[in-house]
PDB file of C-alpha atoms in Angstrom:
ATOM      1  CA  UNK A 281      12.081   3.437 -10.036  1.00 42.00           C
ATOM      2  CA  UNK A 282      11.105   5.228 -13.230  1.00 47.00           C
ATOM      3  CA  UNK A 283       9.394   2.288 -14.974  1.00 49.00           C
ATOM      4  CA  UNK A 284       6.186   0.515 -14.016  1.00 47.00           C
ATOM      5  CA  UNK A 285       6.968  -2.958 -12.758  1.00 47.00           C
ATOM      6  CA  UNK A 286       5.236  -4.637 -15.685  1.00 46.00           C
ATOM      7  CA  UNK A 287       7.527  -2.866 -18.158  1.00 46.00           C
ATOM      8  CA  UNK A 288      10.797  -3.823 -16.463  1.00 49.00           C
ATOM      9  CA  UNK A 289      13.251  -5.239 -19.042  1.00 53.00           C
ATOM     10  CA  UNK A 290      14.744  -8.678 -18.626  1.00 61.00           C
ATOM     11  CA  UNK A 291      18.141  -7.284 -17.686  1.00 61.00           C
ATOM     12  CA  UNK A 292      16.588  -5.483 -14.707  1.00 60.00           C
ATOM     13  CA  UNK A 293      15.084  -8.754 -13.497  1.00 60.00           C
ATOM     14  CA  UNK A 294      18.472 -10.406 -13.981  1.00 61.00           C
ATOM     15  CA  UNK A 295      20.270  -7.717 -12.013  1.00 60.00           C
ATOM     16  CA  UNK A 296      17.769  -8.090  -9.159  1.00 58.00           C
ATOM     17  CA  UNK A 297      18.347 -11.855  -9.012  1.00 60.00           C
ATOM     18  CA  UNK A 298      22.120 -11.521  -9.313  1.00 58.00           C
ATOM     19  CA  UNK A 299      22.382  -8.865  -6.621  1.00 57.00           C
ATOM     20  CA  UNK A 300      20.185 -10.887  -4.269  1.00 57.00           C
ATOM     21  CA  UNK A 301      22.204 -14.075  -4.777  1.00 55.00           C
ATOM     22  CA  UNK A 302      25.458 -12.156  -4.335  1.00 53.00           C
ATOM     23  CA  UNK A 303      24.404 -10.616  -1.037  1.00 57.00           C
ATOM     24  CA  UNK A 304      22.870 -13.861   0.133  1.00 58.00           C
ATOM     25  CA  UNK A 305      26.116 -15.762  -0.473  1.00 61.00           C
ATOM     26  CA  UNK A 306      28.339 -13.058   1.008  1.00 67.00           C
ATOM     27  CA  UNK A 307      26.389 -12.383   4.182  1.00 73.00           C
ATOM     28  CA  UNK A 308      23.558 -10.046   3.297  1.00 79.00           C
ATOM     29  CA  UNK A 309      20.532 -10.216   5.593  1.00 82.00           C
ATOM     30  CA  UNK A 310      17.675 -10.392   3.091  1.00 80.00           C
ATOM     31  CA  UNK A 311      14.783 -12.691   2.279  1.00 80.00           C
ATOM     32  CA  UNK A 312      13.864 -14.370  -1.016  1.00 77.00           C
ATOM     33  CA  UNK A 313      10.377 -12.884  -1.075  1.00 78.00           C
ATOM     34  CA  UNK A 314      11.692  -9.611  -2.523  1.00 78.00           C
ATOM     35  CA  UNK A 315      12.996 -10.901  -5.861  1.00 80.00           C
ATOM     36  CA  UNK A 316      10.259 -13.550  -6.089  1.00 81.00           C
ATOM     37  CA  UNK A 317       7.450 -11.014  -5.748  1.00 81.00           C
ATOM     38  CA  UNK A 318       9.141  -8.575  -8.161  1.00 82.00           C
ATOM     39  CA  UNK A 319       9.593 -11.292 -10.802  1.00 85.00           C
ATOM     40  CA  UNK A 320       6.133 -12.817 -10.394  1.00 87.00           C
ATOM     41  CA  UNK A 321       4.459  -9.400 -10.208  1.00 85.00           C
ATOM     42  CA  UNK A 322       6.216  -8.269 -13.374  1.00 85.00           C
ATOM     43  CA  UNK A 323       5.338 -11.532 -15.127  1.00 89.00           C
ATOM     44  CA  UNK A 324       1.686 -11.137 -14.146  1.00 89.00           C
ATOM     45  CA  UNK A 325       1.598  -7.605 -15.524  1.00 86.00           C
ATOM     46  CA  UNK A 326       3.272  -8.806 -18.735  1.00 88.00           C
ATOM     47  CA  UNK A 327       0.668 -11.547 -19.168  1.00 89.00           C
ATOM     48  CA  UNK A 328      -2.073  -9.009 -18.590  1.00 87.00           C
ATOM     49  CA  UNK A 329      -0.793  -6.933 -21.497  1.00 88.00           C
ATOM     50  CA  UNK A 330       0.055  -9.789 -23.857  1.00 88.00           C
ATOM     51  CA  UNK A 331      -3.303 -11.525 -23.386  1.00 88.00           C
ATOM     52  CA  UNK A 332      -5.120  -8.146 -23.417  1.00 85.00           C
ATOM     53  CA  UNK A 333      -7.108  -8.972 -20.296  1.00 84.00           C
ATOM     54  CA  UNK A 334      -7.710  -5.269 -19.604  1.00 83.00           C
ATOM     55  CA  UNK A 335      -7.096  -5.813 -15.911  1.00 85.00           C
ATOM     56  CA  UNK A 336      -5.894  -2.917 -13.780  1.00 83.00           C
ATOM     57  CA  UNK A 337      -2.115  -2.949 -13.384  1.00 82.00           C
ATOM     58  CA  UNK A 338      -2.366  -2.890  -9.571  1.00 80.00           C
ATOM     59  CA  UNK A 339      -4.674  -5.907  -9.586  1.00 84.00           C
ATOM     60  CA  UNK A 340      -2.390  -7.877 -11.913  1.00 87.00           C
ATOM     61  CA  UNK A 341       0.536  -6.957  -9.687  1.00 85.00           C
ATOM     62  CA  UNK A 342      -1.205  -8.247  -6.562  1.00 86.00           C
ATOM     63  CA  UNK A 343      -2.007 -11.563  -8.250  1.00 89.00           C
ATOM     64  CA  UNK A 344       1.661 -12.033  -9.118  1.00 89.00           C
ATOM     65  CA  UNK A 345       2.852 -10.993  -5.670  1.00 88.00           C
ATOM     66  CA  UNK A 346       0.544 -13.534  -4.014  1.00 90.00           C
ATOM     67  CA  UNK A 347       1.856 -16.324  -6.241  1.00 91.00           C
ATOM     68  CA  UNK A 348       5.519 -15.411  -5.745  1.00 89.00           C
ATOM     69  CA  UNK A 349       5.277 -15.150  -1.964  1.00 87.00           C
ATOM     70  CA  UNK A 350       3.306 -18.388  -1.706  1.00 89.00           C
ATOM     71  CA  UNK A 351       5.824 -20.321  -3.799  1.00 86.00           C
ATOM     72  CA  UNK A 352       8.786 -18.945  -1.820  1.00 83.00           C
ATOM     73  CA  UNK A 353       7.513 -19.711   1.678  1.00 83.00           C
ATOM     74  CA  UNK A 354       5.117 -22.611   0.925  1.00 84.00           C
ATOM     75  CA  UNK A 355       2.368 -20.632   2.673  1.00 85.00           C
ATOM     76  CA  UNK A 356      -0.562 -19.994   0.294  1.00 89.00           C
ATOM     77  CA  UNK A 357      -2.747 -18.229   2.864  1.00 89.00           C
ATOM     78  CA  UNK A 358       0.064 -15.932   3.995  1.00 87.00           C
ATOM     79  CA  UNK A 359       0.946 -15.189   0.375  1.00 88.00           C
ATOM     80  CA  UNK A 360      -2.652 -14.220  -0.301  1.00 87.00           C
ATOM     81  CA  UNK A 361      -2.879 -11.963   2.750  1.00 87.00           C
ATOM     82  CA  UNK A 362       0.534 -10.419   2.049  1.00 85.00           C
ATOM     83  CA  UNK A 363      -0.607  -9.359  -1.406  1.00 83.00           C
ATOM     84  CA  UNK A 364      -3.988  -8.077  -0.260  1.00 81.00           C
ATOM     85  CA  UNK A 365      -2.624  -6.096   2.673  1.00 81.00           C
ATOM     86  CA  UNK A 366       0.046  -4.336   0.604  1.00 70.00           C
ATOM     87  CA  UNK A 367       2.799  -3.536   3.145  1.00 62.00           C
ATOM     88  CA  UNK A 368       2.860   0.048   4.426  1.00 59.00           C
ATOM     89  CA  UNK A 369      -0.572   0.802   2.909  1.00 63.00           C
ATOM     90  CA  UNK A 370      -2.732  -0.072   5.971  1.00 61.00           C
ATOM     91  CA  UNK A 371      -5.487  -1.212   3.646  1.00 66.00           C
ATOM     92  CA  UNK A 372      -6.881  -4.321   1.926  1.00 70.00           C
ATOM     93  CA  UNK A 373      -7.129  -4.794  -1.843  1.00 70.00           C
ATOM     94  CA  UNK A 374     -10.386  -6.773  -1.592  1.00 73.00           C
ATOM     95  CA  UNK A 375     -11.088  -6.587  -5.339  1.00 75.00           C
ATOM     96  CA  UNK A 376      -8.189  -8.961  -6.049  1.00 77.00           C
ATOM     97  CA  UNK A 377      -9.167 -11.619  -3.499  1.00 85.00           C
ATOM     98  CA  UNK A 378     -10.506 -14.397  -5.757  1.00 88.00           C
ATOM     99  CA  UNK A 379      -7.817 -14.132  -8.446  1.00 88.00           C
ATOM    100  CA  UNK A 380      -5.015 -13.780  -5.885  1.00 88.00           C
ATOM    101  CA  UNK A 381      -6.339 -16.795  -3.933  1.00 91.00           C
ATOM    102  CA  UNK A 382      -6.311 -18.965  -7.068  1.00 91.00           C
ATOM    103  CA  UNK A 383      -2.831 -17.800  -8.070  1.00 91.00           C
ATOM    104  CA  UNK A 384      -1.457 -18.290  -4.542  1.00 91.00           C
ATOM    105  CA  UNK A 385      -2.878 -21.824  -4.240  1.00 92.00           C
ATOM    106  CA  UNK A 386      -1.705 -22.850  -7.700  1.00 92.00           C
ATOM    107  CA  UNK A 387       1.809 -21.516  -7.119  1.00 91.00           C
ATOM    108  CA  UNK A 388       1.970 -23.459  -3.851  1.00 89.00           C
ATOM    109  CA  UNK A 389       0.864 -26.686  -5.555  1.00 90.00           C
ATOM    110  CA  UNK A 390       3.458 -26.300  -8.312  1.00 89.00           C
ATOM    111  CA  UNK A 391       6.233 -25.481  -5.848  1.00 85.00           C
ATOM    112  CA  UNK A 392       5.290 -28.336  -3.525  1.00 81.00           C
ATOM    113  CA  UNK A 393       4.891 -30.716  -6.446  1.00 81.00           C
ATOM    114  CA  UNK A 394       8.462 -30.020  -7.538  1.00 80.00           C
ATOM    115  CA  UNK A 395       9.642 -31.165  -4.125  1.00 70.00           C
ATOM    116  CA  UNK A 396      11.038 -27.826  -3.000  1.00 60.00           C
ATOM    117  CA  UNK A 397      11.510 -27.565   0.740  1.00 61.00           C
ATOM    118  CA  UNK A 398       9.973 -24.848   2.878  1.00 60.00           C
ATOM    119  CA  UNK A 399      12.341 -22.073   3.933  1.00 58.00           C
ATOM    120  CA  UNK A 400      10.910 -21.958   7.440  1.00 61.00           C
ATOM    121  CA  UNK A 401      10.701 -25.240   9.361  1.00 59.00           C
ATOM    122  CA  UNK A 402       7.478 -26.131  11.133  1.00 61.00           C
ATOM    123  CA  UNK A 403       7.275 -25.136  14.788  1.00 57.00           C
ATOM    124  CA  UNK A 404       5.733 -27.765  17.038  1.00 62.00           C
ATOM    125  CA  UNK A 405       4.181 -26.181  20.099  1.00 59.00           C
ATOM    126  CA  UNK A 406       2.353 -28.209  22.721  1.00 63.00           C
ATOM    127  CA  UNK A 407       0.886 -26.153  25.544  1.00 61.00           C
ATOM    128  CA  UNK A 408      -2.182 -26.599  27.682  1.00 65.00           C
ATOM    129  CA  UNK A 409      -4.995 -24.055  27.692  1.00 73.00           C
ATOM    130  CA  UNK A 410      -3.440 -20.756  28.721  1.00 77.00           C
ATOM    131  CA  UNK A 411      -4.894 -18.870  31.703  1.00 80.00           C
ATOM    132  CA  UNK A 412      -6.813 -15.646  31.212  1.00 84.00           C
ATOM    133  CA  UNK A 413      -3.977 -13.479  32.506  1.00 83.00           C
ATOM    134  CA  UNK A 414      -2.025 -14.403  29.373  1.00 85.00           C
ATOM    135  CA  UNK A 415      -4.023 -11.822  27.411  1.00 89.00           C
ATOM    136  CA  UNK A 416      -2.610  -8.795  29.282  1.00 91.00           C
ATOM    137  CA  UNK A 417       0.827 -10.469  29.200  1.00 90.00           C
ATOM    138  CA  UNK A 418       0.655 -10.635  25.407  1.00 92.00           C
ATOM    139  CA  UNK A 419      -0.515  -7.008  25.270  1.00 94.00           C
ATOM    140  CA  UNK A 420       2.439  -5.840  27.370  1.00 95.00           C
ATOM    141  CA  UNK A 421       4.748  -7.920  25.199  1.00 96.00           C
ATOM    142  CA  UNK A 422       3.257  -6.269  22.105  1.00 95.00           C
ATOM    143  CA  UNK A 423       3.840  -2.809  23.572  1.00 96.00           C
ATOM    144  CA  UNK A 424       7.456  -3.668  24.314  1.00 96.00           C
ATOM    145  CA  UNK A 425       7.906  -5.053  20.825  1.00 96.00           C
ATOM    146  CA  UNK A 426       6.488  -1.832  19.385  1.00 96.00           C
ATOM    147  CA  UNK A 427       9.192   0.133  21.193  1.00 96.00           C
ATOM    148  CA  UNK A 428      11.853  -2.216  19.804  1.00 97.00           C
ATOM    149  CA  UNK A 429      10.411  -1.781  16.297  1.00 96.00           C
ATOM    150  CA  UNK A 430      10.765   1.995  16.653  1.00 96.00           C
ATOM    151  CA  UNK A 431      14.424   1.499  17.608  1.00 96.00           C
ATOM    152  CA  UNK A 432      14.933  -0.780  14.592  1.00 96.00           C
ATOM    153  CA  UNK A 433      13.392   1.715  12.171  1.00 95.00           C
ATOM    154  CA  UNK A 434      15.622   4.405  13.709  1.00 96.00           C
ATOM    155  CA  UNK A 435      18.768   2.366  12.986  1.00 96.00           C
ATOM    156  CA  UNK A 436      17.442   1.566   9.509  1.00 95.00           C
ATOM    157  CA  UNK A 437      16.841   5.247   8.731  1.00 95.00           C
ATOM    158  CA  UNK A 438      20.278   6.199  10.077  1.00 96.00           C
ATOM    159  CA  UNK A 439      21.924   3.661   7.733  1.00 94.00           C
ATOM    160  CA  UNK A 440      19.882   5.028   4.840  1.00 94.00           C
ATOM    161  CA  UNK A 441      21.078   8.583   5.539  1.00 95.00           C
ATOM    162  CA  UNK A 442      24.680   7.419   5.899  1.00 95.00           C
ATOM    163  CA  UNK A 443      24.544   5.517   2.605  1.00 93.00           C
ATOM    164  CA  UNK A 444      23.274   8.614   0.788  1.00 93.00           C
ATOM    165  CA  UNK A 445      26.077  10.709   2.251  1.00 93.00           C
ATOM    166  CA  UNK A 446      28.668   8.149   1.176  1.00 91.00           C
ATOM    167  CA  UNK A 447      27.319   8.196  -2.387  1.00 90.00           C
ATOM    168  CA  UNK A 448      27.574  11.989  -2.481  1.00 91.00           C
ATOM    169  CA  UNK A 449      31.144  12.017  -1.136  1.00 89.00           C
ATOM    170  CA  UNK A 450      32.694   8.958  -2.746  1.00 85.00           C
ATOM    171  CA  UNK A 451      30.191   7.507  -5.171  1.00 86.00           C
ATOM    172  CA  UNK A 452      28.485   4.129  -5.268  1.00 83.00           C
ATOM    173  CA  UNK A 453      31.709   2.050  -5.014  1.00 85.00           C
ATOM    174  CA  UNK A 454      32.647   3.662  -1.687  1.00 87.00           C
ATOM    175  CA  UNK A 455      29.216   2.845  -0.264  1.00 87.00           C
ATOM    176  CA  UNK A 456      29.484  -0.777  -1.409  1.00 85.00           C
ATOM    177  CA  UNK A 457      33.014  -1.094  -0.013  1.00 86.00           C
ATOM    178  CA  UNK A 458      32.130   0.210   3.434  1.00 88.00           C
ATOM    179  CA  UNK A 459      28.915  -1.797   3.501  1.00 87.00           C
ATOM    180  CA  UNK A 460      30.852  -4.951   2.661  1.00 86.00           C
ATOM    181  CA  UNK A 461      33.404  -4.272   5.396  1.00 88.00           C
ATOM    182  CA  UNK A 462      30.578  -3.670   7.877  1.00 90.00           C
ATOM    183  CA  UNK A 463      28.886  -6.976   6.998  1.00 88.00           C
ATOM    184  CA  UNK A 464      32.232  -8.764   7.174  1.00 88.00           C
ATOM    185  CA  UNK A 465      32.907  -7.342  10.630  1.00 91.00           C
ATOM    186  CA  UNK A 466      29.465  -8.337  11.876  1.00 91.00           C
ATOM    187  CA  UNK A 467      29.928 -11.840  10.477  1.00 89.00           C
ATOM    188  CA  UNK A 468      33.318 -12.109  12.174  1.00 90.00           C
ATOM    189  CA  UNK A 469      31.741 -11.271  15.527  1.00 91.00           C
ATOM    190  CA  UNK A 470      28.704 -13.517  15.024  1.00 89.00           C
ATOM    191  CA  UNK A 471      28.168 -15.697  11.921  1.00 88.00           C
ATOM    192  CA  UNK A 472      24.518 -16.134  12.946  1.00 87.00           C
ATOM    193  CA  UNK A 473      23.920 -12.398  12.558  1.00 89.00           C
ATOM    194  CA  UNK A 474      24.524 -12.377   8.790  1.00 88.00           C
ATOM    195  CA  UNK A 475      23.108 -14.227   5.812  1.00 82.00           C
ATOM    196  CA  UNK A 476      19.470 -15.127   5.162  1.00 78.00           C
ATOM    197  CA  UNK A 477      19.234 -16.527   8.695  1.00 77.00           C
ATOM    198  CA  UNK A 478      18.030 -20.104   8.163  1.00 73.00           C
ATOM    199  CA  UNK A 479      20.714 -21.257  10.591  1.00 74.00           C
ATOM    200  CA  UNK A 480      19.060 -19.189  13.340  1.00 79.00           C
ATOM    201  CA  UNK A 481      16.087 -21.498  13.874  1.00 77.00           C
ATOM    202  CA  UNK A 482      18.144 -23.812  16.089  1.00 78.00           C
ATOM    203  CA  UNK A 483      19.208 -20.779  18.118  1.00 83.00           C
ATOM    204  CA  UNK A 484      15.587 -19.714  18.644  1.00 83.00           C
ATOM    205  CA  UNK A 485      14.693 -23.058  20.184  1.00 76.00           C
ATOM    206  CA  UNK A 486      17.506 -23.243  22.720  1.00 76.00           C
ATOM    207  CA  UNK A 487      19.788 -20.231  22.731  1.00 75.00           C
ATOM    208  CA  UNK A 488      21.462 -18.638  25.750  1.00 86.00           C
ATOM    209  CA  UNK A 489      20.132 -15.193  26.681  1.00 89.00           C
ATOM    210  CA  UNK A 490      23.445 -13.408  26.150  1.00 92.00           C
ATOM    211  CA  UNK A 491      23.917 -14.991  22.737  1.00 91.00           C
ATOM    212  CA  UNK A 492      20.333 -14.157  21.749  1.00 92.00           C
ATOM    213  CA  UNK A 493      20.801 -10.522  22.779  1.00 94.00           C
ATOM    214  CA  UNK A 494      24.076 -10.213  20.849  1.00 93.00           C
ATOM    215  CA  UNK A 495      22.674 -11.812  17.690  1.00 93.00           C
ATOM    216  CA  UNK A 496      19.544  -9.655  17.914  1.00 95.00           C
ATOM    217  CA  UNK A 497      21.500  -6.387  18.100  1.00 95.00           C
ATOM    218  CA  UNK A 498      23.995  -7.383  15.419  1.00 94.00           C
ATOM    219  CA  UNK A 499      21.274  -8.639  13.054  1.00 94.00           C
ATOM    220  CA  UNK A 500      19.441  -5.323  13.350  1.00 95.00           C
ATOM    221  CA  UNK A 501      22.637  -3.690  12.102  1.00 95.00           C
ATOM    222  CA  UNK A 502      23.331  -6.277   9.376  1.00 92.00           C
ATOM    223  CA  UNK A 503      19.766  -6.011   8.037  1.00 93.00           C
ATOM    224  CA  UNK A 504      19.920  -2.213   7.951  1.00 93.00           C
ATOM    225  CA  UNK A 505      23.311  -2.268   6.202  1.00 92.00           C
ATOM    226  CA  UNK A 506      22.224  -4.872   3.638  1.00 90.00           C
ATOM    227  CA  UNK A 507      19.068  -3.049   2.634  1.00 89.00           C
ATOM    228  CA  UNK A 508      20.660   0.397   2.392  1.00 90.00           C
ATOM    229  CA  UNK A 509      24.217  -0.260   1.181  1.00 88.00           C
ATOM    230  CA  UNK A 510      23.439  -1.823  -2.185  1.00 81.00           C
ATOM    231  CA  UNK A 511      21.790  -5.094  -1.246  1.00 79.00           C
ATOM    232  CA  UNK A 512      18.496  -6.327  -2.605  1.00 77.00           C
ATOM    233  CA  UNK A 513      15.968  -8.765  -1.217  1.00 79.00           C
ATOM    234  CA  UNK A 514      12.911  -8.983   0.973  1.00 82.00           C
ATOM    235  CA  UNK A 515      12.535  -7.522   4.446  1.00 87.00           C
ATOM    236  CA  UNK A 516       9.805  -9.905   5.585  1.00 87.00           C
ATOM    237  CA  UNK A 517      12.056 -12.869   6.469  1.00 87.00           C
ATOM    238  CA  UNK A 518      14.589 -10.672   8.337  1.00 90.00           C
ATOM    239  CA  UNK A 519      11.795  -9.141  10.425  1.00 92.00           C
ATOM    240  CA  UNK A 520      10.456 -12.615  11.229  1.00 90.00           C
ATOM    241  CA  UNK A 521      13.902 -13.654  12.433  1.00 91.00           C
ATOM    242  CA  UNK A 522      14.401 -10.462  14.426  1.00 94.00           C
ATOM    243  CA  UNK A 523      10.996 -10.847  16.049  1.00 95.00           C
ATOM    244  CA  UNK A 524      11.633 -14.511  16.795  1.00 93.00           C
ATOM    245  CA  UNK A 525      14.984 -13.697  18.396  1.00 94.00           C
ATOM    246  CA  UNK A 526      13.387 -10.954  20.462  1.00 95.00           C
ATOM    247  CA  UNK A 527      10.660 -13.336  21.598  1.00 95.00           C
ATOM    248  CA  UNK A 528      13.175 -16.084  22.418  1.00 93.00           C
ATOM    249  CA  UNK A 529      15.185 -13.617  24.483  1.00 94.00           C
ATOM    250  CA  UNK A 530      12.179 -12.455  26.517  1.00 94.00           C
ATOM    251  CA  UNK A 531      10.835 -15.991  26.875  1.00 92.00           C
ATOM    252  CA  UNK A 532      14.149 -17.376  28.100  1.00 91.00           C
ATOM    253  CA  UNK A 533      14.290 -14.648  30.746  1.00 91.00           C
ATOM    254  CA  UNK A 534      10.682 -14.728  31.956  1.00 90.00           C
ATOM    255  CA  UNK A 535       9.051 -18.081  31.091  1.00 87.00           C
ATOM    256  CA  UNK A 536      11.568 -20.596  29.663  1.00 87.00           C
ATOM    257  CA  UNK A 537       8.928 -23.333  29.377  1.00 84.00           C
ATOM    258  CA  UNK A 538       6.860 -21.141  27.019  1.00 86.00           C
ATOM    259  CA  UNK A 539       9.732 -19.791  24.923  1.00 88.00           C
ATOM    260  CA  UNK A 540       8.278 -21.200  21.651  1.00 87.00           C
ATOM    261  CA  UNK A 541       5.101 -19.214  22.264  1.00 89.00           C
ATOM    262  CA  UNK A 542       7.147 -16.043  22.811  1.00 92.00           C
ATOM    263  CA  UNK A 543       9.026 -16.778  19.574  1.00 92.00           C
ATOM    264  CA  UNK A 544       5.767 -16.935  17.616  1.00 91.00           C
ATOM    265  CA  UNK A 545       4.414 -13.795  19.304  1.00 94.00           C
ATOM    266  CA  UNK A 546       7.682 -12.009  18.559  1.00 95.00           C
ATOM    267  CA  UNK A 547       7.572 -12.970  14.881  1.00 93.00           C
ATOM    268  CA  UNK A 548       3.985 -11.777  14.549  1.00 94.00           C
ATOM    269  CA  UNK A 549       4.276  -8.519  16.476  1.00 96.00           C
ATOM    270  CA  UNK A 550       7.663  -7.443  15.097  1.00 96.00           C
ATOM    271  CA  UNK A 551       6.710  -7.996  11.451  1.00 93.00           C
ATOM    272  CA  UNK A 552       3.341  -6.322  12.060  1.00 93.00           C
ATOM    273  CA  UNK A 553       5.056  -3.252  13.482  1.00 93.00           C
ATOM    274  CA  UNK A 554       7.656  -2.957  10.718  1.00 92.00           C
ATOM    275  CA  UNK A 555       5.334  -3.596   7.759  1.00 88.00           C
ATOM    276  CA  UNK A 556       2.182  -2.007   9.233  1.00 87.00           C
ATOM    277  CA  UNK A 557       0.215  -5.208   8.632  1.00 87.00           C
ATOM    278  CA  UNK A 558      -2.238  -7.114  10.828  1.00 85.00           C
ATOM    279  CA  UNK A 559      -3.449 -10.314   9.153  1.00 85.00           C
ATOM    280  CA  UNK A 560      -0.310 -11.550   7.386  1.00 85.00           C
ATOM    281  CA  UNK A 561       1.846 -11.776  10.545  1.00 87.00           C
TER     282      UNK A 561
END
């Protein structure tokens, strides 16, 4: 927190990777885009200094973030938009567009050329032209999702306050211990509610409503615990999964034949609400 990202020592990068892998293996709900964007952003800033390009640090950071996100998710356009929108800023870094686009595309080509698989499987959706009334339906769904996002951020903030209190009373080890027990308990109740969540994509395509509701509530808790009780990683993938589960739940209750469409709307609207972004979702 006290050093600019470009000046982070190698041991800090190593600790980020180690902590992410540890929580990923032992049930933490976190995405790979966090460490990948930190590493690639720091590397971009380091190159900027070594090569004496005299580029602004924020611009070099955005170029690295675009490349890291694109390589992780195999989505060059989303990686570009993610970097330009800067989560929580409600703005676009238009000055970095060309460089970030080149870096994002190149990182995707390298990652795809090495044969790495995409983290998110492709969703095949075949629907006829939707009637006009679908527009207000999607608006109402977006409003409902916004209310759910507010509830999620409330739980997240409550876990953050609790973690700080635990550190004051018992130190960092006590916080880690209780966070680990909490994740273990959630995983005991529902294995699909912990971990990165790749196993959830089968649930989104054909899950029972009660199971979807239980996994959704438990994953909200597991994500909040992971991010505030010593875990490290990205929040973008967890919000996609939470939004997809929310959409699958609503779709299975209202329009089962269009559940995949609700899943996609849920992913977009939930991540937009959490990260305050419009284009990337």
